Structures are given as C-alpha cells and as structure tokens.
Amino acid sequence: MFRMSSCLLKPTRVVLSHRPWTLFILIFVFISLTYIKLYLSVWEDPNSRSPPHGLCAEISCAHYVPSSLNIPAGPSPSTANVFFVETSEQTTPSYLFSCSVESAARTHPTSRVVVLVKGLAKKNTSLPKHWAFSLLSCFPNVEIRSLDLTELFSGTPLAQWYLQPQLHREPHFSHVLSDACRIVLMWKFGGIYLDTDFIVLKNLQNLTNALGIQDDKELNGAFLSFKPKHKFMELCMHDFVQNYNGWVWGRQGPDLLTRVFKKWCSLRTITSMSCKGVSALAPEVVYPIPWQDWKKLFEAVSALELHKLLRNTYAVHIWNKLSHKTKLEIPSQALLAQLYSQFCPATYTKMKQD
C-alpha cells in the first residue's frame, strides 16, 4: 500500500514542477482535436446530416400522418383527379386550406389530388417553407404545382380573354380568375374541382357530370365533377366570354352556371334533377349549411345531431368569405371543430399545437 502511494506521488511531483509545459501540452491537444472535428464536418456528406431542429416549416410525417393510413404508393390511372386552385399570390395556406386538401386526400386514396398555386415560381421545384406544404407533402397522392394560367387557357375561348390588360383592375379579378380556371380544368381534363374551403367527408367519384344546388334560386361552382370535353362545360366557357362582366359579384360563377343549366334543361327555376346527363344535386349533398346560416358552423352540436346533419352529405362548404374572421375554439364541440377533428386529423393536431 505504501509503495503504491509512492508511485503515485512521483508523477504528481513531476507535473507540478513542470506546470507551464503541462498547460501547453493540454492546450495543444485541445486545439488539435477541435481542428480534426471541424475538418471532418467540412467533408461530411451533407445528405447524411439530420435536418435542422426547430424549423416551423418542418413536419414529421410519422407524427402527423401515421404509416397505417391506407393510401397507396401512387394514384390509380382509372380514377379522376381532384383539383384545387389558388389564384392569388399567397403562399401561406390557412388551416382550412390544409384541411380541404387533407380531407380530399384521405377520402380519395386512389386519386391524384392536384393543388395548383399561382404564387409558386414556375421553374422552382422546391416548395416554400410553410408547415401546410410540408404536411400535405406527407400524402403520396397530393401534388402541389405552379399554376400556369397562359398554358391552362391555351386552346380555349378564354385564351384571348385572359390577355386583356384591363382585367387586372377589376375588383373581383382573383375570384373571377378562379371561376375561369375551374370550368377550363373540367373541360380540358375532367375530374373533380373543389374550392379550398370544403371539408370532404366521402369519396366523390360516383358523382359524375354534376354540380350542387346552393339554394332554391342558384347553382354553385365550388364543387364540380365532369368528364373531360363535356358539352356542358364547353357551353360554360363560351358563356363566360360572351356574357362577361367582371364587375358584378358572382356573374362569372354561380350566375353563369345557373344560366347555362337553365338553358341546358329549358328550365325557369332550379330543382334537384338530372337533365341530358347533367345532375343538379340537392343542397344537402355538398352545401348542407346554407350561406345565410354559416354561423351554425361555430355552434356546438351533439354527435347525434352531427350524424343526422351529415347523413346524406359528401362534403361541407365552409363559406370562407363570410366565416374567415370568426374565432374557432380548438378543441370544442362546435360543428366546424368536429369536422376538423374527424376529417383532417393531421391539420387538427397542428391547430391544437398552435
């Protein structure tokens, strides 16, 4: 025991007697190790690094969209596309925008859900850093693309209309542009068109060559489902140009569709019916909450009331132009909160976190 202590004391005395040299050696070793670490990090493969922590735009797909979700690796070529269009320059999608696309992706797992955004750069393949784009990219059947209006309108009666410079000064131009896009998309490609303020409850693929009745006076184009090159959509394009007036709210949208459908069926009033292969769907199918009663979306309902209300409903229009400034409590028993919870759970989870 005494010998071991003596052995330990000798190197200690040496270190103490050469303190400056010892300090120099320790500093040299520390600097050398730091340099080696920096050198290795410079030459490290950047693809092997983990993503930056804490970026608000980064979304963990495994957290928001569980792997058990029944969505195939790719859409089936036999099913029609589902289209959404954003005609403003905005690239910061709202919770409702995210919910609309998510609910469509979940209820149409074998369809390609195509989101066309005017504000995205045409040649830039990367999406803006925003949580909604990151979340929606988790769904393998969602495609977010730039909206090229010149290309979209080419070969249609709306090509010359779009080139008129005075259009951009009209007060409702962004909405009129949206009205134009949907009828051209339906005529060129067919499929399903939905406004970005819908929450989809059921698969819409069996509603073909159809549009919804908004009320006893008018049809609405927030939902459209047509085969490509359908004559009804061709008539809509011609009416759009021939009877154009962008200064009157709704003239190029609901008013246009109502005009064409009345001529198509030789009607004076709108009723739920099928005429010459085109169906006008009853209001409860896609407009169960009338626009006049939009505040009901923020009122509490029981599970039984919700079930009764949505029994014959495929999708719910949220009337965002009227409702967007109203505060929604999350979580709550409000009708809209329950729709978020059930039909776009990933968006709902993000809302609760925020």
Coordinates of N, CA and C in Angstrom, one line a residue, residues 11-123:
P11 N 4.8 10.9 -10.2 CA 4.4 11.7 -11.4 C 3.7 13.0 -11.0
T12 N 3.0 13.0 -9.9 CA 2.4 14.2 -9.4 C 3.4 15.3 -9.2
R13 N 4.5 15.0 -8.6 CA 5.6 16.0 -8.3 C 6.2 16.5 -9.6
V14 N 6.3 15.5 -10.6 CA 6.8 15.9 -11.9 C 5.9 16.9 -12.6
V15 N 4.6 16.7 -12.6 CA 3.6 17.6 -13.2 C 3.6 18.9 -12.6
L16 N 3.7 19.0 -11.2 CA 3.7 20.2 -10.5 C 5.0 21.0 -10.8
S17 N 6.1 20.3 -11.0 CA 7.3 21.0 -11.2 C 7.4 21.5 -12.7
H18 N 6.6 21.0 -13.6 CA 6.6 21.4 -15.0 C 5.2 21.9 -15.4
R19 N 4.7 22.7 -14.5 CA 3.3 23.2 -14.8 C 3.1 23.9 -16.1
P20 N 4.0 24.8 -16.5 CA 3.8 25.6 -17.8 C 3.8 24.6 -19.0
W21 N 4.7 23.6 -18.9 CA 4.8 22.7 -20.1 C 3.5 21.8 -20.1
T22 N 3.0 21.4 -19.0 CA 1.8 20.6 -18.9 C 0.6 21.4 -19.5
L23 N 0.5 22.7 -19.1 CA -0.6 23.5 -19.6 C -0.5 23.7 -21.1
F24 N 0.7 23.8 -21.6 CA 0.9 24.0 -23.1 C 0.5 22.7 -23.8
I25 N 0.9 21.6 -23.3 CA 0.5 20.3 -23.9 C -1.0 20.1 -24.0
L26 N -1.7 20.4 -22.9 CA -3.2 20.3 -22.8 C -3.8 21.2 -23.8
I27 N -3.4 22.4 -23.9 CA -3.9 23.4 -24.9 C -3.7 22.9 -26.3
F28 N -2.5 22.3 -26.6 CA -2.2 21.8 -27.9 C -3.1 20.7 -28.3
V29 N -3.3 19.8 -27.4 CA -4.2 18.6 -27.6 C -5.6 19.1 -27.9
F30 N -6.1 20.0 -27.1 CA -7.5 20.5 -27.3 C -7.7 21.1 -28.6
I31 N -6.7 22.0 -29.0 CA -6.8 22.7 -30.3 C -6.7 21.6 -31.5
S32 N -5.9 20.6 -31.3 CA -5.8 19.6 -32.4 C -7.1 18.8 -32.6
L33 N -7.7 18.4 -31.5 CA -9.0 17.7 -31.5 C -10.1 18.6 -32.2
T34 N -10.1 19.8 -31.8 CA -11.1 20.7 -32.4 C -10.9 20.9 -33.9
Y35 N -9.7 21.0 -34.3 CA -9.4 21.2 -35.7 C -9.8 19.9 -36.5
I36 N -9.5 18.7 -35.9 CA -9.9 17.5 -36.6 C -11.4 17.4 -36.7
K37 N -12.1 17.8 -35.7 CA -13.6 17.7 -35.8 C -14.2 18.6 -36.8
L38 N -13.6 19.9 -36.9 CA -14.0 20.8 -37.9 C -13.7 20.3 -39.3
Y39 N -12.6 19.7 -39.5 CA -12.1 19.2 -40.8 C -13.1 18.1 -41.3
L40 N -13.4 17.2 -40.4 CA -14.4 16.1 -40.7 C -15.7 16.6 -41.1
S41 N -16.2 17.7 -40.3 CA -17.5 18.2 -40.6 C -17.6 18.9 -42.0
V42 N -16.5 19.5 -42.4 CA -16.5 20.1 -43.7 C -16.7 19.1 -44.8
W43 N -16.0 18.0 -44.7 CA -16.0 16.9 -45.7 C -17.1 15.9 -45.5
E44 N -18.0 16.1 -44.5 CA -19.1 15.2 -44.3 C -20.1 15.4 -45.5
D45 N -20.8 14.2 -45.8 CA -21.8 14.2 -46.9 C -23.0 15.0 -46.3
P46 N -23.4 16.2 -47.0 CA -24.5 17.0 -46.5 C -25.8 16.2 -46.5
N47 N -26.0 15.2 -47.3 CA -27.2 14.4 -47.4 C -27.4 13.5 -46.2
S48 N -26.2 13.3 -45.5 CA -26.3 12.4 -44.3 C -26.6 13.1 -43.0
R49 N -26.6 14.5 -43.1 CA -26.9 15.2 -41.9 C -28.3 15.2 -41.5
S50 N -28.6 15.3 -40.3 CA -30.0 15.4 -39.9 C -30.6 16.8 -40.1
P51 N -31.9 16.9 -40.4 CA -32.4 18.2 -40.7 C -32.3 19.2 -39.5
P52 N -32.3 20.5 -39.8 CA -32.2 21.5 -38.7 C -33.4 21.3 -37.7
H53 N -33.1 21.5 -36.4 CA -34.1 21.3 -35.4 C -34.8 22.6 -35.2
G54 N -36.2 22.5 -35.1 CA -36.9 23.7 -34.7 C -37.5 24.6 -35.8
L55 N -37.3 24.2 -37.1 CA -37.8 25.0 -38.1 C -39.3 24.8 -38.2
C56 N -40.1 25.9 -38.2 CA -41.6 25.7 -38.1 C -42.1 25.1 -39.3
A57 N -41.4 25.1 -40.5 CA -41.9 24.5 -41.7 C -41.7 23.0 -41.7
E58 N -40.8 22.5 -40.9 CA -40.5 21.1 -40.9 C -41.6 20.3 -40.2
I59 N -42.1 19.3 -40.8 CA -43.2 18.4 -40.3 C -42.7 17.0 -40.3
S60 N -43.0 16.3 -39.2 CA -42.7 14.9 -39.1 C -43.9 14.1 -39.6
C61 N -43.7 13.5 -40.8 CA -44.8 12.8 -41.4 C -45.3 11.7 -40.5
A62 N -44.4 11.0 -39.8 CA -44.8 9.9 -39.0 C -45.7 10.4 -37.8
H63 N -45.5 11.6 -37.4 CA -46.3 12.1 -36.3 C -47.7 12.6 -36.7
Y64 N -47.7 13.3 -37.9 CA -49.0 13.8 -38.3 C -49.8 12.8 -39.2
V65 N -49.1 12.0 -40.0 CA -49.7 11.1 -40.9 C -49.2 9.7 -40.6
P66 N -49.9 8.9 -39.7 CA -49.4 7.6 -39.4 C -49.2 6.7 -40.6
S67 N -48.2 5.8 -40.5 CA -47.9 4.9 -41.6 C -49.1 3.9 -41.8
S68 N -50.0 3.8 -40.9 CA -51.2 2.9 -41.0 C -52.2 3.5 -42.0
L69 N -52.1 4.7 -42.3 CA -53.0 5.4 -43.2 C -53.1 4.6 -44.5
N70 N -54.3 4.3 -45.0 CA -54.5 3.4 -46.1 C -54.4 4.2 -47.4
I71 N -53.2 4.7 -47.8 CA -53.0 5.4 -49.0 C -52.0 4.7 -49.8
P72 N -52.3 4.2 -51.1 CA -51.3 3.5 -51.9 C -50.1 4.4 -52.2
A73 N -49.1 3.7 -52.8 CA -47.9 4.5 -53.1 C -48.2 5.4 -54.3
G74 N -49.1 5.2 -55.1 CA -49.4 6.1 -56.2 C -50.9 6.0 -56.6
P75 N -51.5 7.0 -57.2 CA -52.9 7.0 -57.6 C -53.2 6.1 -58.7
S76 N -54.4 5.6 -58.8 CA -54.8 4.7 -59.8 C -55.1 5.5 -61.1
P77 N -54.6 5.0 -62.3 CA -54.9 5.8 -63.5 C -56.3 5.8 -63.9
S78 N -57.1 4.9 -63.3 CA -58.5 4.8 -63.7 C -59.4 5.8 -63.0
T79 N -58.9 6.4 -61.9 CA -59.7 7.4 -61.2 C -59.4 8.8 -61.6
A80 N -60.4 9.7 -61.5 CA -60.2 11.1 -61.9 C -59.5 11.9 -60.9
N81 N -58.8 12.9 -61.4 CA -58.1 13.8 -60.5 C -59.0 14.7 -59.7
V82 N -58.5 15.1 -58.5 CA -59.2 16.1 -57.7 C -58.4 17.3 -57.7
F83 N -59.0 18.5 -58.2 CA -58.3 19.7 -58.4 C -58.7 20.7 -57.3
F84 N -57.6 21.4 -56.8 CA -57.8 22.7 -56.0 C -57.0 23.8 -56.7
V85 N -57.5 25.0 -56.6 CA -56.8 26.1 -57.3 C -56.7 27.3 -56.3
E86 N -55.5 27.9 -56.3 CA -55.3 29.1 -55.5 C -54.8 30.2 -56.5
T87 N -55.7 31.2 -56.8 CA -55.4 32.1 -57.9 C -54.8 33.4 -57.4
S88 N -54.7 33.6 -56.0 CA -54.0 34.7 -55.5 C -52.4 34.4 -55.5
E89 N -51.7 35.4 -55.1 CA -50.2 35.2 -55.0 C -49.8 34.6 -53.6
Q90 N -50.8 34.3 -52.8 CA -50.5 33.8 -51.5 C -49.8 32.5 -51.4
T91 N -48.8 32.3 -50.6 CA -48.1 31.0 -50.5 C -48.0 30.7 -49.0
T92 N -49.0 31.1 -48.2 CA -49.0 30.8 -46.8 C -50.4 30.2 -46.5
P93 N -50.7 28.9 -46.8 CA -52.0 28.4 -46.7 C -52.6 28.4 -45.3
S94 N -53.9 28.5 -45.2 CA -54.6 28.6 -43.9 C -54.8 27.2 -43.4
Y95 N -55.3 27.1 -42.2 CA -55.7 25.8 -41.7 C -56.8 25.2 -42.5
L96 N -57.8 26.0 -43.0 CA -58.9 25.5 -43.8 C -58.4 25.0 -45.1
F97 N -57.5 25.7 -45.7 CA -56.9 25.2 -47.0 C -56.2 23.8 -46.8
S98 N -55.5 23.7 -45.7 CA -54.8 22.4 -45.4 C -55.8 21.3 -45.2
C99 N -56.9 21.7 -44.4 CA -57.9 20.7 -44.1 C -58.6 20.2 -45.4
S100 N -58.9 21.2 -46.3 CA -59.6 20.8 -47.5 C -58.8 19.8 -48.3
V101 N -57.5 20.0 -48.5 CA -56.7 19.1 -49.3 C -56.5 17.8 -48.6
E102 N -56.2 17.9 -47.3 CA -56.1 16.6 -46.5 C -57.3 15.8 -46.5
S103 N -58.5 16.4 -46.3 CA -59.7 15.6 -46.3 C -60.0 14.9 -47.7
A104 N -59.6 15.7 -48.8 CA -59.8 15.1 -50.1 C -58.8 13.9 -50.3
A105 N -57.6 14.1 -49.8 CA -56.6 13.1 -50.0 C -57.0 11.8 -49.2
R106 N -57.5 11.9 -48.1 CA -57.9 10.8 -47.2 C -59.1 10.1 -47.8
T107 N -60.1 10.8 -48.4 CA -61.3 10.2 -48.9 C -61.1 9.7 -50.3
H108 N -60.0 10.1 -51.0 CA -59.8 9.7 -52.4 C -58.4 9.1 -52.5
P109 N -58.1 8.0 -51.8 CA -56.7 7.4 -51.7 C -56.2 7.0 -53.0
T110 N -57.0 6.6 -54.0 CA -56.5 6.2 -55.3 C -56.6 7.3 -56.4
S111 N -56.9 8.5 -56.0 CA -56.9 9.6 -56.9 C -55.7 10.5 -56.7
R112 N -55.4 11.2 -57.7 CA -54.3 12.2 -57.7 C -55.0 13.5 -57.2
V113 N -54.5 14.1 -56.1 CA -55.1 15.4 -55.6 C -54.1 16.5 -56.0
V114 N -54.5 17.3 -57.0 CA -53.6 18.3 -57.6 C -54.0 19.7 -57.1
V115 N -53.0 20.3 -56.5 CA -53.2 21.6 -55.9 C -52.4 22.6 -56.8
L116 N -53.1 23.5 -57.5 CA -52.4 24.5 -58.4 C -52.4 25.8 -57.7
V117 N -51.2 26.3 -57.5 CA -50.9 27.6 -56.7 C -50.3 28.6 -57.6
K118 N -51.0 29.7 -57.9 CA -50.4 30.8 -58.8 C -49.1 31.4 -58.2
G119 N -49.0 31.5 -56.9 CA -47.9 32.2 -56.3 C -46.6 31.4 -56.3
L120 N -46.6 30.1 -56.7 CA -45.4 29.3 -56.8 C -44.6 29.6 -58.1
A121 N -43.3 29.8 -57.9 CA -42.4 30.0 -59.1 C -42.5 28.8 -60.0
K122 N -42.5 29.1 -61.3 CA -42.7 28.1 -62.3 C -41.6 27.1 -62.4
K123 N -40.3 27.7 -62.3 CA -39.2 26.8 -62.5 C -38.6 26.3 -61.2

